[in-house]
CSV table of C-alpha atoms and ligand atoms in Angstrom, one decimal:
chain,number,residue,atom,x,y,z
D,136,UNK,CA,40.4,63.2,-52.9
D,137,UNK,CA,39.3,62.9,-49.3
D,138,UNK,CA,38.3,66.1,-47.5
D,139,UNK,CA,38.2,65.8,-43.7
D,140,UNK,CA,35.9,68.2,-41.8
D,141,UNK,CA,35.8,68.9,-38.0
D,142,UNK,CA,34.1,71.7,-36.0
D,143,UNK,CA,33.1,72.8,-32.6
D,144,UNK,CA,35.8,71.4,-30.3
D,145,UNK,CA,35.8,74.3,-28.2
D,146,UNK,CA,39.3,73.7,-26.8
D,147,UNK,CA,39.9,75.6,-23.7
D,148,UNK,CA,36.4,75.1,-22.4
D,149,UNK,CA,35.9,72.7,-19.5
D,150,UNK,CA,32.2,72.9,-19.3
D,151,UNK,CA,31.5,69.8,-21.2
D,152,UNK,CA,31.4,66.2,-19.9
D,153,UNK,CA,35.0,65.6,-21.1
D,154,UNK,CA,37.7,68.1,-20.0
D,155,UNK,CA,39.4,70.0,-22.8
D,156,UNK,CA,42.7,68.2,-22.1
D,157,UNK,CA,41.0,64.8,-22.9
D,158,UNK,CA,39.4,66.2,-26.0
D,159,UNK,CA,42.8,67.7,-27.2
D,160,UNK,CA,44.5,64.3,-26.6
D,161,UNK,CA,41.8,62.5,-28.7
D,162,UNK,CA,42.1,65.2,-31.5
D,163,UNK,CA,45.9,64.8,-31.6
D,164,UNK,CA,45.5,61.1,-32.0
D,165,UNK,CA,42.8,61.7,-34.7
D,166,UNK,CA,45.1,64.0,-36.6
D,167,UNK,CA,47.9,61.4,-36.5
D,168,UNK,CA,45.5,58.9,-38.2
D,169,UNK,CA,44.0,61.4,-40.5
D,170,UNK,CA,47.5,62.3,-41.8
D,171,UNK,CA,47.7,59.0,-43.5
D,172,UNK,CA,44.4,59.3,-45.2
D,173,UNK,CA,43.2,62.9,-45.7
D,174,UNK,CA,44.0,65.1,-48.7
D,175,UNK,CA,42.6,68.2,-47.0
D,176,UNK,CA,41.4,69.2,-43.6
D,177,UNK,CA,38.7,71.8,-42.9
D,178,UNK,CA,38.4,73.2,-39.4
D,179,UNK,CA,34.9,74.5,-39.6
D,180,UNK,CA,34.8,76.9,-36.7
D,181,UNK,CA,34.7,77.1,-32.8
D,182,UNK,CA,37.9,75.0,-32.8
D,183,UNK,CA,39.0,77.3,-29.9
D,184,UNK,CA,36.4,78.2,-27.3
D,185,UNK,CA,38.2,81.6,-27.4
D,186,UNK,CA,41.1,82.8,-29.5
D,187,UNK,CA,42.7,86.1,-29.5
D,188,UNK,CA,46.1,87.0,-31.0
D,189,UNK,CA,48.8,89.2,-29.5
D,190,UNK,CA,51.9,90.4,-31.3
D,191,UNK,CA,54.3,88.6,-28.9
D,192,UNK,CA,52.2,86.1,-26.9
D,193,UNK,CA,50.8,82.8,-27.8
D,194,UNK,CA,48.2,81.3,-25.4
D,195,UNK,CA,50.2,78.5,-23.6
D,196,UNK,CA,47.2,76.2,-22.9
D,197,UNK,CA,46.8,75.8,-26.6
D,198,UNK,CA,50.4,74.7,-27.1
D,199,UNK,CA,49.7,71.0,-27.5
D,200,UNK,CA,46.9,71.6,-30.1
D,201,UNK,CA,48.8,74.2,-32.0
D,202,UNK,CA,51.9,72.0,-32.2
D,203,UNK,CA,49.8,69.2,-33.6
D,204,UNK,CA,48.1,71.4,-36.1
D,205,UNK,CA,51.5,72.8,-37.1
D,206,UNK,CA,52.8,69.3,-37.8
D,207,UNK,CA,49.7,68.2,-39.7
D,208,UNK,CA,49.5,71.3,-41.8
D,209,UNK,CA,53.1,70.9,-42.9
D,210,UNK,CA,51.9,67.7,-44.6
D,211,UNK,CA,48.2,68.1,-45.5
D,212,UNK,CA,46.4,71.2,-46.9
D,213,UNK,CA,44.5,72.7,-44.0
D,214,UNK,CA,41.8,75.4,-43.8
D,215,UNK,CA,40.5,77.3,-40.8
D,216,UNK,CA,37.0,78.7,-41.3
D,217,UNK,CA,36.3,81.1,-38.4
D,218,UNK,CA,33.5,80.4,-35.9
D,219,UNK,CA,31.8,82.8,-33.6
D,220,UNK,CA,34.3,81.9,-30.8
D,221,UNK,CA,37.5,82.1,-32.8
D,222,UNK,CA,36.9,84.9,-35.3
D,223,UNK,CA,39.9,86.8,-34.1
D,224,UNK,CA,42.7,85.3,-36.2
D,225,UNK,CA,45.4,87.8,-37.2
D,226,UNK,CA,48.3,86.1,-38.8
D,227,UNK,CA,49.4,83.5,-36.4
D,228,UNK,CA,47.2,80.6,-37.6
D,229,UNK,CA,48.3,81.5,-41.2
D,230,UNK,CA,51.9,81.3,-40.1
D,231,UNK,CA,51.2,77.6,-39.3
D,232,UNK,CA,50.6,77.2,-43.0
D,233,UNK,CA,46.7,77.0,-42.5
D,234,UNK,CA,44.5,79.0,-44.8
D,235,UNK,CA,42.1,81.2,-42.9
D,236,UNK,CA,38.6,82.0,-44.2
D,237,UNK,CA,36.6,84.5,-42.2
D,238,UNK,CA,33.2,83.9,-43.7
D,239,UNK,CA,33.1,80.8,-45.8
D,240,UNK,CA,34.9,78.5,-48.0
D,241,UNK,CA,33.9,77.3,-51.5
D,242,UNK,CA,35.5,74.3,-53.1
D,243,UNK,CA,35.0,72.3,-56.3
D,244,UNK,CA,35.6,68.6,-56.3
D,245,UNK,CA,34.9,66.3,-59.3
D,246,UNK,CA,32.6,69.0,-60.7
D,247,UNK,CA,30.6,69.3,-57.6
D,248,UNK,CA,30.4,72.6,-55.7
D,249,UNK,CA,30.9,72.4,-52.0
D,250,UNK,CA,30.0,75.2,-49.4
D,251,UNK,CA,31.5,75.3,-46.0
D,252,UNK,CA,30.7,77.9,-43.3
D,253,UNK,CA,30.6,77.7,-39.5
D,254,UNK,CA,26.9,78.6,-39.7
D,255,UNK,CA,26.3,81.2,-37.0
D,256,UNK,CA,25.8,83.9,-39.6
D,257,UNK,CA,23.0,82.0,-41.3
D,258,UNK,CA,20.9,81.9,-38.1
D,259,UNK,CA,19.2,85.0,-36.5
D,260,UNK,CA,18.0,83.3,-33.3
D,261,UNK,CA,21.4,82.7,-31.7
D,262,UNK,CA,22.0,86.1,-30.0
D,263,UNK,CA,24.8,84.8,-27.7
D,264,UNK,CA,26.8,83.7,-30.7
D,265,UNK,CA,26.2,87.0,-32.5
D,266,UNK,CA,27.3,89.0,-29.4
D,267,UNK,CA,30.6,87.1,-29.3
D,268,UNK,CA,31.1,87.6,-33.0
D,269,UNK,CA,30.3,91.2,-32.8
D,270,UNK,CA,32.8,91.9,-30.0
D,271,UNK,CA,35.5,90.0,-31.8
D,272,UNK,CA,34.9,91.9,-35.1
D,273,UNK,CA,34.5,95.4,-33.5
D,274,UNK,CA,37.5,97.6,-33.9
D,275,UNK,CA,37.0,99.4,-30.6
D,276,UNK,CA,36.6,96.3,-28.5
D,277,UNK,CA,39.6,94.7,-30.1
D,278,UNK,CA,41.7,97.6,-29.3
D,279,UNK,CA,40.5,97.7,-25.7
D,280,UNK,CA,41.3,93.9,-25.4
D,281,UNK,CA,44.8,94.5,-26.5
D,282,UNK,CA,45.4,96.8,-23.6
D,283,UNK,CA,44.5,94.1,-21.1
D,284,UNK,CA,47.1,91.6,-19.7
D,285,UNK,CA,46.6,88.4,-21.8
D,286,UNK,CA,46.0,86.2,-18.6
D,287,UNK,CA,43.2,88.6,-17.6
D,288,UNK,CA,41.8,88.9,-21.2
D,289,UNK,CA,41.5,85.1,-21.4
D,290,UNK,CA,39.7,85.0,-18.1
D,291,UNK,CA,37.2,87.7,-19.2
D,292,UNK,CA,36.7,85.7,-22.5
D,293,UNK,CA,36.0,82.5,-20.6
D,294,UNK,CA,33.4,84.3,-18.5
D,295,UNK,CA,31.7,85.9,-21.5
D,296,UNK,CA,31.8,82.6,-23.5
D,297,UNK,CA,30.2,80.8,-20.7
D,298,UNK,CA,27.4,83.4,-20.5
D,299,UNK,CA,27.0,83.2,-24.2
D,300,UNK,CA,26.7,79.3,-24.1
D,301,UNK,CA,24.1,79.6,-21.2
D,302,UNK,CA,22.1,82.1,-23.3
D,303,UNK,CA,22.2,80.0,-26.5
D,304,UNK,CA,21.6,76.8,-24.7
D,305,UNK,CA,18.2,78.2,-23.5
D,306,UNK,CA,17.1,78.6,-27.2
D,307,UNK,CA,15.6,75.4,-28.4
D,308,UNK,CA,17.4,73.9,-31.5
D,309,UNK,CA,15.1,72.1,-34.0
D,310,UNK,CA,15.9,68.4,-34.7
D,311,UNK,CA,16.9,69.4,-38.2
D,312,UNK,CA,19.7,71.7,-37.9
D,313,UNK,CA,19.6,73.1,-41.3
D,314,UNK,CA,18.8,76.9,-41.2
D,315,UNK,CA,16.3,78.1,-43.8
D,316,UNK,CA,18.9,80.3,-45.2
D,317,UNK,CA,20.8,77.3,-46.5
D,318,UNK,CA,18.2,76.7,-49.1
D,319,UNK,CA,19.3,79.8,-50.9
D,320,UNK,CA,22.8,78.4,-51.0
D,321,UNK,CA,21.6,75.2,-52.7
D,322,UNK,CA,19.6,77.4,-55.2
D,323,UNK,CA,23.0,79.0,-56.2
D,324,UNK,CA,23.9,75.5,-57.4
D,325,UNK,CA,25.9,74.0,-54.6
D,326,UNK,CA,25.8,70.3,-54.2
D,327,UNK,CA,26.9,70.4,-50.6
D,328,UNK,CA,26.3,72.7,-47.7
D,329,UNK,CA,28.3,72.0,-44.7
D,330,UNK,CA,27.9,73.9,-41.5
D,331,UNK,CA,28.9,73.5,-37.8
D,332,UNK,CA,27.8,75.6,-34.9
D,333,UNK,CA,24.7,73.6,-33.6
D,334,UNK,CA,26.8,70.7,-32.5
D,335,UNK,CA,24.1,68.4,-34.0
D,336,UNK,CA,25.5,65.7,-36.1
D,337,UNK,CA,23.2,65.5,-39.2
D,338,UNK,CA,23.5,64.3,-42.8
D,339,UNK,CA,20.6,64.3,-45.3
D,340,UNK,CA,19.5,64.8,-48.9
D,341,UNK,CA,18.2,68.3,-49.6
D,342,UNK,CA,17.1,69.7,-53.0
D,343,UNK,CA,19.3,67.3,-55.1
D,344,UNK,CA,22.3,68.0,-52.8
D,345,UNK,CA,23.5,67.1,-49.4
D,346,UNK,CA,23.2,69.0,-46.2
D,347,UNK,CA,25.9,68.1,-43.6
D,348,UNK,CA,25.8,69.4,-40.1
D,349,UNK,CA,29.2,68.5,-38.7
D,350,UNK,CA,28.3,67.8,-35.1
D,351,UNK,CA,31.1,68.5,-32.7
D,352,UNK,CA,34.3,67.3,-31.0
D,353,UNK,CA,32.8,68.2,-27.7
D,354,UNK,CA,30.2,65.6,-26.8
D,355,UNK,CA,30.0,63.5,-30.0
D,356,UNK,CA,33.5,63.4,-31.4
D,357,UNK,CA,32.4,63.7,-35.0
D,358,UNK,CA,34.5,63.9,-38.2
D,359,UNK,CA,33.1,64.0,-41.7
D,360,UNK,CA,34.8,62.8,-44.8
D,361,UNK,CA,33.9,64.0,-48.4
D,362,UNK,CA,34.9,62.1,-51.4
D,363,UNK,CA,34.0,61.7,-55.0
D,364,UNK,CA,31.6,58.9,-54.0
D,365,UNK,CA,29.6,60.9,-51.2
D,366,UNK,CA,29.7,62.3,-47.7
D,367,UNK,CA,30.5,60.3,-44.5
D,368,UNK,CA,29.6,61.4,-41.0
D,369,UNK,CA,31.6,59.6,-38.3
D,370,UNK,CA,31.6,59.2,-34.6
D,371,UNK,CA,35.2,58.8,-33.7
D,372,UNK,CA,34.7,57.1,-30.3
D,373,UNK,CA,32.2,54.5,-31.2
D,374,UNK,CA,33.1,53.9,-34.8
D,375,UNK,CA,29.4,54.6,-35.9
D,376,UNK,CA,28.9,56.3,-39.1
D,377,UNK,CA,26.3,57.5,-41.7
D,378,UNK,CA,27.0,57.6,-45.3
D,379,UNK,CA,25.2,59.1,-48.3
D,380,UNK,CA,26.1,58.8,-51.9
D,381,UNK,CA,25.9,61.8,-54.2
D,382,UNK,CA,22.5,62.1,-55.8
D,383,UNK,CA,22.6,61.4,-59.5
G,86,MN,MN1,29.5,78.5,-33.0
């Protein structure tokens, strides 16, 4: 069993060093390779820099990525764990045969308990992220958003998302990206806690388990692979990797 994990690609955002169209191209190529190897794929949040669903409209700038995900999910079990930028999923992602999880995903592999979440909810310092999540989970703001023309709605979202990024980038992130709240999850008996959100690629032993911070597909182009042997954190462009065996 091989579980692939990717997070924080922020497709649709062109604020990074590499434009979204280039990151999308690399991701489509990555999915084609992964299709021959992965048994499962977990998209661990902030795959889209902003996602909002309408009854009759699909955002056209996501066409290429949605097409690739649709092809992939037809063959490989795929999960979408919502991040603070793409919380508003309402049936369309599911229609691509992708299982949607709004909070977290728990799996058992070879007797080991695996916990996956985007991670923003486990932090209380990231105000920008919390604001976006609040807006996307608030019934009134969602109803208001629906009344706006989709082109304008996506422009507003782009503006809000950039503002949120500026706010959160002014908060210093510790070199160890594990939030203290993760300790309680290990105490519940999980062998792996895997989170995205910080964009920091990080893999280490914690409390007789493994903590994985899945980095991003924005600057680092990370993907992780979880097997019965252990956990591997990869840098797609350089081929660099870090691997840990499960503690015995
Ligand atoms: Mn996030």
